[in-house]
Coordinates of C-alpha atoms and ligand atoms in Angstrom, one line a residue:
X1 CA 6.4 15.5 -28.7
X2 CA 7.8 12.7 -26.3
X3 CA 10.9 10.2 -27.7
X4 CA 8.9 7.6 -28.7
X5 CA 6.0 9.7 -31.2
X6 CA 5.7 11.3 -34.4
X7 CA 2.8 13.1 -35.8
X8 CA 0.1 11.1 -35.7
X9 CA -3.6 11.4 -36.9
X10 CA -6.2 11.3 -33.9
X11 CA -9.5 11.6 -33.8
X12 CA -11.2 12.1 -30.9
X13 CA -14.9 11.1 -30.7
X14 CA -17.3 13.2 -28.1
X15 CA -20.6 11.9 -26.9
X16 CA -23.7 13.7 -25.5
X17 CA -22.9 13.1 -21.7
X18 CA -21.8 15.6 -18.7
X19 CA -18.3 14.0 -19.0
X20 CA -17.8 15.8 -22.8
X21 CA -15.8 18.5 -20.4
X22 CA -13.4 16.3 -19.8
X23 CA -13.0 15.7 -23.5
X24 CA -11.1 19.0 -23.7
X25 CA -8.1 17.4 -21.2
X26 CA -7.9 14.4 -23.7
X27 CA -7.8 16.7 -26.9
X28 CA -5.0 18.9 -25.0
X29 CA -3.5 15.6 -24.4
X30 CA -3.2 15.0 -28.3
X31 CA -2.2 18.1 -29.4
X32 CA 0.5 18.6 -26.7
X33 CA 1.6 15.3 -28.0
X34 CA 2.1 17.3 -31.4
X35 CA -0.4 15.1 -32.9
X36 CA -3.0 16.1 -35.9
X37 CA -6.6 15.9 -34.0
X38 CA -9.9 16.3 -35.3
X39 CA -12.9 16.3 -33.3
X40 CA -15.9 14.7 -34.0
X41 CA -18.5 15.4 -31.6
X42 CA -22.0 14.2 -32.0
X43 CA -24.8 16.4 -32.1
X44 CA -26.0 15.8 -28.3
X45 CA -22.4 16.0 -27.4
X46 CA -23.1 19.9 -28.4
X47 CA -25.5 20.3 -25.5
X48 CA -22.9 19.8 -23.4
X49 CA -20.0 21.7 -24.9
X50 CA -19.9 24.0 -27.9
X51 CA -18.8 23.6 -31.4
X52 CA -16.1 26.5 -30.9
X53 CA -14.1 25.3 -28.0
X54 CA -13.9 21.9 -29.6
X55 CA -12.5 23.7 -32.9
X56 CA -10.5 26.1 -30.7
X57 CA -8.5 23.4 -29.0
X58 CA -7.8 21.0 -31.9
X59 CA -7.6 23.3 -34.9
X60 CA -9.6 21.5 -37.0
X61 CA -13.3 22.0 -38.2
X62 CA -15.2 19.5 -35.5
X63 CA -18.9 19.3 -37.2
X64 CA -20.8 16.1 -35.8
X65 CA -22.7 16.3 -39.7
X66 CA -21.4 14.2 -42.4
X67 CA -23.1 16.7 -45.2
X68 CA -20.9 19.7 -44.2
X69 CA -17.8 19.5 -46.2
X70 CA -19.6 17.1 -48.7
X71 CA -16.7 17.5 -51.5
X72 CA -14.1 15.8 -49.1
X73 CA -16.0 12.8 -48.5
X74 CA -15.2 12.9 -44.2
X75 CA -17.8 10.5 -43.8
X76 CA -15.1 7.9 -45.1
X77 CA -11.7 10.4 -45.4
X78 CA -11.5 11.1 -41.6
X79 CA -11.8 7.6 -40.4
X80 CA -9.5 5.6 -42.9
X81 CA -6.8 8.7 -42.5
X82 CA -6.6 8.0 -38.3
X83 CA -3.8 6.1 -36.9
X84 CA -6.0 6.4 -33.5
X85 CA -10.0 7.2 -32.3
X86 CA -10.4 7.5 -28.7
X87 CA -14.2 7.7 -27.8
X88 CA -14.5 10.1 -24.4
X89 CA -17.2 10.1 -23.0
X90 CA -18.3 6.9 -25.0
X91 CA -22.3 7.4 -23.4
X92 CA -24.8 3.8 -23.7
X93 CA -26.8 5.7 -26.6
X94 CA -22.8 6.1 -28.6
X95 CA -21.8 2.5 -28.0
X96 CA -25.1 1.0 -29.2
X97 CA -25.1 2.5 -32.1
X98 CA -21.6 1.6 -32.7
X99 CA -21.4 -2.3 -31.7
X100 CA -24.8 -2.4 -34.5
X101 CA -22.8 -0.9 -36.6
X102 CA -25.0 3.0 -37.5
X103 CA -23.6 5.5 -39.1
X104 CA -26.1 7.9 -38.6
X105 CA -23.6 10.8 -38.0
X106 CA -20.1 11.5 -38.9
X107 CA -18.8 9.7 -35.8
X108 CA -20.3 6.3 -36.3
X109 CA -19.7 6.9 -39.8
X110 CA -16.0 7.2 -39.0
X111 CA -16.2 4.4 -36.5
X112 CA -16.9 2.1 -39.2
X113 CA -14.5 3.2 -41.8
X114 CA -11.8 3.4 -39.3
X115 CA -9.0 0.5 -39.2
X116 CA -6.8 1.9 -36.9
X117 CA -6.9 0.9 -32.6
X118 CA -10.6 2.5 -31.4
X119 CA -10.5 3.2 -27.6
X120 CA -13.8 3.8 -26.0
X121 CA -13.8 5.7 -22.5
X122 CA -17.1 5.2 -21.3
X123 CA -19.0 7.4 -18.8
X124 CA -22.4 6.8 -17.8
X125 CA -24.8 6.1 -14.5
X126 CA -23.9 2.6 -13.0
X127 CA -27.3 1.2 -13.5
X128 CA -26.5 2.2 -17.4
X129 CA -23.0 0.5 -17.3
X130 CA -24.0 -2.7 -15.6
X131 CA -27.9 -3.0 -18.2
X132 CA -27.3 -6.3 -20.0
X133 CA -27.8 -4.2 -23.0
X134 CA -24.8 -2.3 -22.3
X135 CA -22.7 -5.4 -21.3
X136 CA -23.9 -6.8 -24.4
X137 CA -22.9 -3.7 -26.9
X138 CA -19.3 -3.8 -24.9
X139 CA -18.4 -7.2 -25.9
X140 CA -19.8 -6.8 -29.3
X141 CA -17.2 -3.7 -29.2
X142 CA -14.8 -6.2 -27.9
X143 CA -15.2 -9.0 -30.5
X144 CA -15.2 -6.1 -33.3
X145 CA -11.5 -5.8 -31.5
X146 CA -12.1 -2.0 -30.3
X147 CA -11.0 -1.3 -26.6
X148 CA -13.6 -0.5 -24.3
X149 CA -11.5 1.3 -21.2
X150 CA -13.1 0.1 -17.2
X151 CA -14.8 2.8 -16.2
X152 CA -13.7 4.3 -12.9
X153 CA -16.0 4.3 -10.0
X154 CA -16.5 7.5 -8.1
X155 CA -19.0 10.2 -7.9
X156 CA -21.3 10.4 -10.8
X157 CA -23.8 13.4 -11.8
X158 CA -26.0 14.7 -9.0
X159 CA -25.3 12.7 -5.9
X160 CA -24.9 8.7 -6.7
X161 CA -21.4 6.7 -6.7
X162 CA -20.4 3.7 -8.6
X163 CA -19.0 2.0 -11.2
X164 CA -19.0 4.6 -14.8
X165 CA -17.5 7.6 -13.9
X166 CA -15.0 8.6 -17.2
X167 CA -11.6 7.4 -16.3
X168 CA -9.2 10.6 -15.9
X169 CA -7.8 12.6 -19.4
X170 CA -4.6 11.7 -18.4
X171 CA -5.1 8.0 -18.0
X172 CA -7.0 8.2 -21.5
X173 CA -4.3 10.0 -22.8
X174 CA -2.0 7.5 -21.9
X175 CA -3.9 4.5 -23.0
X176 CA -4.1 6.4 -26.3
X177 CA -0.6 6.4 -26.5
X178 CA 0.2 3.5 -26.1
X179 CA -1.8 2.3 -29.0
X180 CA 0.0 4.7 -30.9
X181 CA 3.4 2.8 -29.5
X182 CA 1.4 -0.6 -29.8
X183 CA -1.4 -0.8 -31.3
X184 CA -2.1 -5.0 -30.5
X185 CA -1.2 -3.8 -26.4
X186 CA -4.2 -4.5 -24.8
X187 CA -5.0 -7.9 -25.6
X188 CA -8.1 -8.8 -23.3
X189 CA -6.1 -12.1 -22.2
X190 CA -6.2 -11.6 -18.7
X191 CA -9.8 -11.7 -18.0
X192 CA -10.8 -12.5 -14.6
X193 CA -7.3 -12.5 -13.5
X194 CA -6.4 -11.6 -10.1
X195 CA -3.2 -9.4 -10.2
X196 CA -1.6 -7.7 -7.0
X197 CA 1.2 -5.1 -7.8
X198 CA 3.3 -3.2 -5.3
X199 CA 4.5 0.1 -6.4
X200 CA 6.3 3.5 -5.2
X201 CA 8.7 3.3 -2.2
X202 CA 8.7 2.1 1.5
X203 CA 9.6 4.7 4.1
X204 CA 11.4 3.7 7.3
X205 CA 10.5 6.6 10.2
X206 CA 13.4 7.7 12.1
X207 CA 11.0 10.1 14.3
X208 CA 7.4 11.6 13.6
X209 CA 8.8 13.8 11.1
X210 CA 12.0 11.5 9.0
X211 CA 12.2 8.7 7.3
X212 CA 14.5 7.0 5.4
X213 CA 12.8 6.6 1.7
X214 CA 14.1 5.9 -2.0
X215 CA 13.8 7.8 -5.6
X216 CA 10.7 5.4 -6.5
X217 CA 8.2 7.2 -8.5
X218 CA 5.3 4.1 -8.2
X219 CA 5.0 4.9 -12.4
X220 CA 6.2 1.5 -13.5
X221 CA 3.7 -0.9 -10.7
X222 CA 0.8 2.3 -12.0
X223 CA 1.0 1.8 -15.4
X224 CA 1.7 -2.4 -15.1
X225 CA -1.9 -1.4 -13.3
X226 CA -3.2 0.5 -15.7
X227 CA -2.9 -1.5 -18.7
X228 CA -3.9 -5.2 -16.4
X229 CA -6.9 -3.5 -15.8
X230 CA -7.6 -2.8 -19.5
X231 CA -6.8 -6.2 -20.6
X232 CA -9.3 -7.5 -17.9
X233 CA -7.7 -8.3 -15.3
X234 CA -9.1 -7.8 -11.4
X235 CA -5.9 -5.7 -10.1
X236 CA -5.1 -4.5 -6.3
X237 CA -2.5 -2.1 -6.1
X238 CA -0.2 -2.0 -2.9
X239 CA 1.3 1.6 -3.0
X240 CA 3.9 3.0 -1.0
X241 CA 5.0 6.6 -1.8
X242 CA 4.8 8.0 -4.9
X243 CA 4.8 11.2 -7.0
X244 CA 3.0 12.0 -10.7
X245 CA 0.8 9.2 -10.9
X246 CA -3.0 9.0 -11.2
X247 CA -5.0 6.5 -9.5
X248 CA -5.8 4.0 -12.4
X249 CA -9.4 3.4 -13.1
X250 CA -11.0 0.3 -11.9
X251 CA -8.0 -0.6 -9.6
X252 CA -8.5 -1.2 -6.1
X253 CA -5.9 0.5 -4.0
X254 CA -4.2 -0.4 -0.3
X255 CA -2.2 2.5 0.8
X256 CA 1.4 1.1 2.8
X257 CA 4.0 3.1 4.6
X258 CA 6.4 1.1 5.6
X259 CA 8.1 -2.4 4.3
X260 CA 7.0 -4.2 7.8
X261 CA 3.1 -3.0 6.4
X262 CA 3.8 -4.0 2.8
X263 CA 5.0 -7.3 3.2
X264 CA 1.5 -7.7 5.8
X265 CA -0.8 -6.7 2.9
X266 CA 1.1 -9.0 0.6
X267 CA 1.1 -11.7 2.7
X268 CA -2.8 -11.6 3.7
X269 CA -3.6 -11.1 -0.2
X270 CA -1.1 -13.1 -2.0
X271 CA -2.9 -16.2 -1.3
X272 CA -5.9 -15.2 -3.4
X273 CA -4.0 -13.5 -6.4
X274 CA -3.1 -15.5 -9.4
X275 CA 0.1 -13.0 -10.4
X276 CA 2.3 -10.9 -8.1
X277 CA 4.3 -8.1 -9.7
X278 CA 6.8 -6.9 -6.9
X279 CA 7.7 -3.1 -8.4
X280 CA 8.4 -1.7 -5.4
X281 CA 11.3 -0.2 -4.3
X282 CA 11.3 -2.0 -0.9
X283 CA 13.5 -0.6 1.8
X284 CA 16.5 -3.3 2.5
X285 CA 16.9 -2.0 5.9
X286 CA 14.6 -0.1 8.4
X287 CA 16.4 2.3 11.8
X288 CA 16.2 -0.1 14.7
X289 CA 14.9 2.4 17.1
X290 CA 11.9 4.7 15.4
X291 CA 12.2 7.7 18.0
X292 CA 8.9 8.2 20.1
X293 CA 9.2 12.2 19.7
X294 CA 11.2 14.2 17.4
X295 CA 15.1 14.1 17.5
X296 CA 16.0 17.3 19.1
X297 CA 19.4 19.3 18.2
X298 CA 21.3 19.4 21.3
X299 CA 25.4 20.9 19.8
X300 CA 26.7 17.7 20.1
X301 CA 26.3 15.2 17.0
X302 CA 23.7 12.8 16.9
X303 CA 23.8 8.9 17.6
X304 CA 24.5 7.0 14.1
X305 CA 21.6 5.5 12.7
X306 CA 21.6 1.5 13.6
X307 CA 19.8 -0.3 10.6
X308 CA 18.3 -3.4 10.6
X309 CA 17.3 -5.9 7.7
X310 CA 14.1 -5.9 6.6
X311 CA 11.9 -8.9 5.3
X312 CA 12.3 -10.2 1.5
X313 CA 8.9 -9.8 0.3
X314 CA 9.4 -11.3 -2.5
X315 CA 11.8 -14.7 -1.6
X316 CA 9.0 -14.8 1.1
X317 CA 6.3 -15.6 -1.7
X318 CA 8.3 -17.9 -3.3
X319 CA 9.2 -19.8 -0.2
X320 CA 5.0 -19.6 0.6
X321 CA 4.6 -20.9 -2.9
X322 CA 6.9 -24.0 -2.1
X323 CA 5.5 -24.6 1.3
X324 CA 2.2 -24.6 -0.2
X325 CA 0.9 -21.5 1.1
X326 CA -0.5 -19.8 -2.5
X327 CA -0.9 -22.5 -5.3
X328 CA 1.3 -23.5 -7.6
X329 CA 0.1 -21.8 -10.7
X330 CA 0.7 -18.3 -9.0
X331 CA 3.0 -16.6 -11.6
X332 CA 5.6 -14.1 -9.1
X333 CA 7.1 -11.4 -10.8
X334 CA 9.9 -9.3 -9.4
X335 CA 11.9 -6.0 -10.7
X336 CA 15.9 -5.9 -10.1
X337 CA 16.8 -2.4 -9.8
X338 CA 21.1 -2.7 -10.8
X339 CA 23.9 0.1 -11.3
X340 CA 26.4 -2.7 -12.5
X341 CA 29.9 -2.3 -10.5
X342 CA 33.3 -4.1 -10.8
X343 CA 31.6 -7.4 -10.2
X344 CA 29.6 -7.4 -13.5
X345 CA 27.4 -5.3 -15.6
X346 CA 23.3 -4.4 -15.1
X347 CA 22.6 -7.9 -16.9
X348 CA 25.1 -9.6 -14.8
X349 CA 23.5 -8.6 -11.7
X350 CA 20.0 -9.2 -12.9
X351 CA 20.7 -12.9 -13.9
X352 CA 22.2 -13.7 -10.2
X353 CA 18.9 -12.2 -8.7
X354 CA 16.6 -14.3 -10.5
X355 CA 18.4 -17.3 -9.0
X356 CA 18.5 -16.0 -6.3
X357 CA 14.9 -14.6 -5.6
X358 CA 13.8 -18.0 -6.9
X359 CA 10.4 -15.8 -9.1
X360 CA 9.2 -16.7 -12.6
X361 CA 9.9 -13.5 -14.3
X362 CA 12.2 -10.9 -13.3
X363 CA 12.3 -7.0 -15.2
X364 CA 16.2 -5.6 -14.9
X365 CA 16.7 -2.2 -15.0
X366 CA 19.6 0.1 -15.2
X367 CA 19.5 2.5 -12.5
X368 CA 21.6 6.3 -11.5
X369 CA 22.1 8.9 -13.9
X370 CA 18.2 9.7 -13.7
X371 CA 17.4 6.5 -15.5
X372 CA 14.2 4.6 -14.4
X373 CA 13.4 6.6 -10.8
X374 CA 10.7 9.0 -11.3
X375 CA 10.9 9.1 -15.6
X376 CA 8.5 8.4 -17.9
X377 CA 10.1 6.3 -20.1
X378 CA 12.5 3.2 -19.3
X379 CA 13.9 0.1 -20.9
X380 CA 15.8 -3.3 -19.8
X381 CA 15.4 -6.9 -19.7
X382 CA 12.9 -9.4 -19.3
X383 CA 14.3 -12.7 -17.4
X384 CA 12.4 -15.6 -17.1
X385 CA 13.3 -18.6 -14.8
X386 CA 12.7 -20.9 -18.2
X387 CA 16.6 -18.8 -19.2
X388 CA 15.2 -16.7 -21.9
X389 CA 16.0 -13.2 -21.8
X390 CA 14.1 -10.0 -23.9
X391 CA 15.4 -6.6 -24.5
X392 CA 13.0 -4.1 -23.1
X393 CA 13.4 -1.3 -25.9
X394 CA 13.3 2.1 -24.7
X395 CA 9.7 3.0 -24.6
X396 CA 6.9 4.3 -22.2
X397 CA 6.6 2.9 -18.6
X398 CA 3.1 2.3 -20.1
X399 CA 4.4 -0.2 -23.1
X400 CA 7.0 -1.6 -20.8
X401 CA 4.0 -2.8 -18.5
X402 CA 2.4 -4.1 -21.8
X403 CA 5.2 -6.0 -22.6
X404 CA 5.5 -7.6 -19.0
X405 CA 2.1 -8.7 -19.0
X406 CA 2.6 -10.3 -22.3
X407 CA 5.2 -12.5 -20.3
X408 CA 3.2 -13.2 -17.7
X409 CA 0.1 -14.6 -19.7
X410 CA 3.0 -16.3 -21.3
X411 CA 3.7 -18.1 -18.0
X412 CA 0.3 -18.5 -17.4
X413 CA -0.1 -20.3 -20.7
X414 CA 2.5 -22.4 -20.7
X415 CA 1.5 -23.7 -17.0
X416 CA -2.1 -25.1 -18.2
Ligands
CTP501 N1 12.2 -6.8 -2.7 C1 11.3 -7.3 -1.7 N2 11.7 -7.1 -0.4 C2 12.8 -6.4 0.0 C3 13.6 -5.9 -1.0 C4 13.3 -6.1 -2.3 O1 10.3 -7.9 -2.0 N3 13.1 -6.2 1.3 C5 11.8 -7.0 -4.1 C6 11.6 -5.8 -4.9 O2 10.2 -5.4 -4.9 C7 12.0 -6.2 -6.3 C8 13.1 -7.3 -6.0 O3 12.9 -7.7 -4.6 O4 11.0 -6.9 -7.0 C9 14.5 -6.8 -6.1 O5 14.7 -5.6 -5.4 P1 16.1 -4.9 -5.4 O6 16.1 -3.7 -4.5 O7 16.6 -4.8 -6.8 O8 17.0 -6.1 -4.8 P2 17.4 -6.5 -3.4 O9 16.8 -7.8 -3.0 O10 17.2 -5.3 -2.4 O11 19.0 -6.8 -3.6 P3 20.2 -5.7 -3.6 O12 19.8 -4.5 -2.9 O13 21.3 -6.5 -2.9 O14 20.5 -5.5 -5.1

């Protein structure tokens, strides 16, 4: 159970796709959580996966019938008890008869006595996904206030690619809990937006085989990824090294090495992006020389490494944005990474490099002693160039992106 859960009621809903596999990641999920889940598969669902491994993994009965168990009433008990239903894989036949509202089975049933977050993960053949019946049932879903997850796009069953494969357990898992954390966290305010994020750490080679690289895990620009997607925005991701982190689904990714290439991929994409979230850990300084073959031990000590600075991605947007170069309404957001020293505190530091970068909204966070690099969970401030400052409250890198999207539809608000 991580810091931020108690036991919680889940149920998580299986439909009668090849993706109900998968299902068994996103129930492992929940129970490794320490939560309470019952599974309610539907009766196709069973095709694909049997009754026993669903009962197995979950500890609970998992009948798709609403006249087994008649006594307790689960038809109405299951779905008013939940604090969460995640839908995985959510097929075209499942959400139909959910956005009209069936009950036809003890998940629809549930479906409609639940008034908890619902989180559908669909997974289904592209020319499914994109049927104007489908779009249809999915914003029905939508205006019913359920979240209906992007689906990622990637190799589907048999041989065709697209848009509908089930996004990861993991990335279900973590959408789920942030609902648990949040339930109101993925507003679908941002739809259409165009959001570029950096993420993960620059490395500076010294030779072919060293570099000169940070702690940066990428979680914090991933997640700030994860959850735009889900609220609706179009996101590209700019990532530099990172560990732990799943590719989020329905994000378009632009692989970097060094700060010299991620400040090129910014610049060339800035100007067509509404909101730039710098959450890299850019490298301040770069080896002047970058050795042609590897440096060689030869008994005497090597040359000292001569830095040089490299560019300030972010003051460099905001100087483009005053020249003219992106528009006016682009909201830039950067991340101050501070240890405090005898100068001033974390805070201190955070508020000099908002003036100082010039951006709209800057996150602050406390640094050393394994906070922030590489954890799950983080907290600080929320600066915004209008002098209003937010806690952050310790929570998951996942509601800490919620939160700083909140400020930037703020900001995008405020400027129409
Ligand atoms: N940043 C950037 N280009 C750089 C260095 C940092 O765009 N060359 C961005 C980061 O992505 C982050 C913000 O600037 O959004 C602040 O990064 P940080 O490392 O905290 O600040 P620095 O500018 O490097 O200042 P200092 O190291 O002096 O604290």
């Amino acid at each position: 159970m991580n810091a931020t859960s108690t036991r919680r009621r889940v149920v998580v809903g299986v439909g009668g796709g090849i993706a109900a596999y998968k299902a068994c990641g996103v129930i492992r999920h929940f129970t490794e959580s320490g939560h309470d889940v019952r599974v309610i598969p539907t009766r196709a669902a069973l095709n694909f996966v049997g009754q026993a491994t669903f009962e197995a993994l979950s500890g609970n009965p998992a009948t798709p019938e609403v006249f087994d168990d008649v006594p307790d009433v689960p038809h109405v008990r299951v779905g008013q008890g939940a604090d969460l239903v995640v839908i995985a894989p959510a097929t075209a036949d499942l959400m139909a008869r959910a956005a009209t509202g069936r009950a036809d089975d003890l998940l629809t049933a549930t479906l409609l006595t639940a008034r908890c977050p619902v989180l559908f993960a669909p997974a289904m053949h592209t020319e499914m996904w994109e049927h104007p019946a489908t779009r249809a049932n999915v914003a029905t879903l939508r205006a019913h206030g359920s979240i209906v997850m992007t689906p990622a796009s990637g190799r589907l069953t048999g041989t065709d690619t697209g848009p509908g494969r089930l996004p990861e357990p993991d990335e279900i898992g973590l959408l789920g809990d942030l609902l648990l954390e949040r339930p109101d966290a993925l507003p679908r305010d941002l739809e259409g937006v165009r959001i570029l994020i950096t993420a993960g750490g620059t490395r500076e080679p010294l030779d072919p085989v060293r570099y000169l690289g940070n702690r940066s895990s990428g979680k914090q620009g991933f997640a700030l990824a994860r959850a735009a997607v889900q609220r609706g925005a179009s996101v590209t991701l700019i990532a530099g090294s990172v560990s732990g982190v799943s590719v989020p689904a329905g994000v378009e990714i632009a692989p970097v090495v060094t700060a010299a290439e991620m400040e090129q991929e910014v610049t060339r994409r800035a100007a067509v992006a509404d909101v730039v979230i710098m959450a890299a850990a850019v490298a301040d300084f770069r080896p002047v020389v970058r050795a042609e073959s590897k440096i060689k031990k030869n008994g005497a000590d090597p040359d000292p490494i001569v830095l040089t600075t490299n560019p300030d991605i972010l003051h460099g947007l905001v100087t483009a944005r005053a020249a003219g170069d992106l528009t006016d309404e682009t909201v830039i957001v950067g991340f101050a990474a501070e240890t405090g020293d005898a100068d001033g505190g974390v805070l201190d530091h955070g508020r000099i490099k908002l003036v100082r970068k010039g951006c709209d909204l800057l996150v602050v966070n406390a640094v050393g002693d394994g906070r922030a690099f590489g954890t799950d969970d983080n907290t600080g401030w929320l600066l915004t160039a209008t002098g209003t400052e937010t806690a952050l409250p310790m929570g998951s890198k996942t509601l800490m992106a919620s939160r700083i999207l909140d400020a930037v539809s703020e900001v995008r608000r405020d400027r129409r």
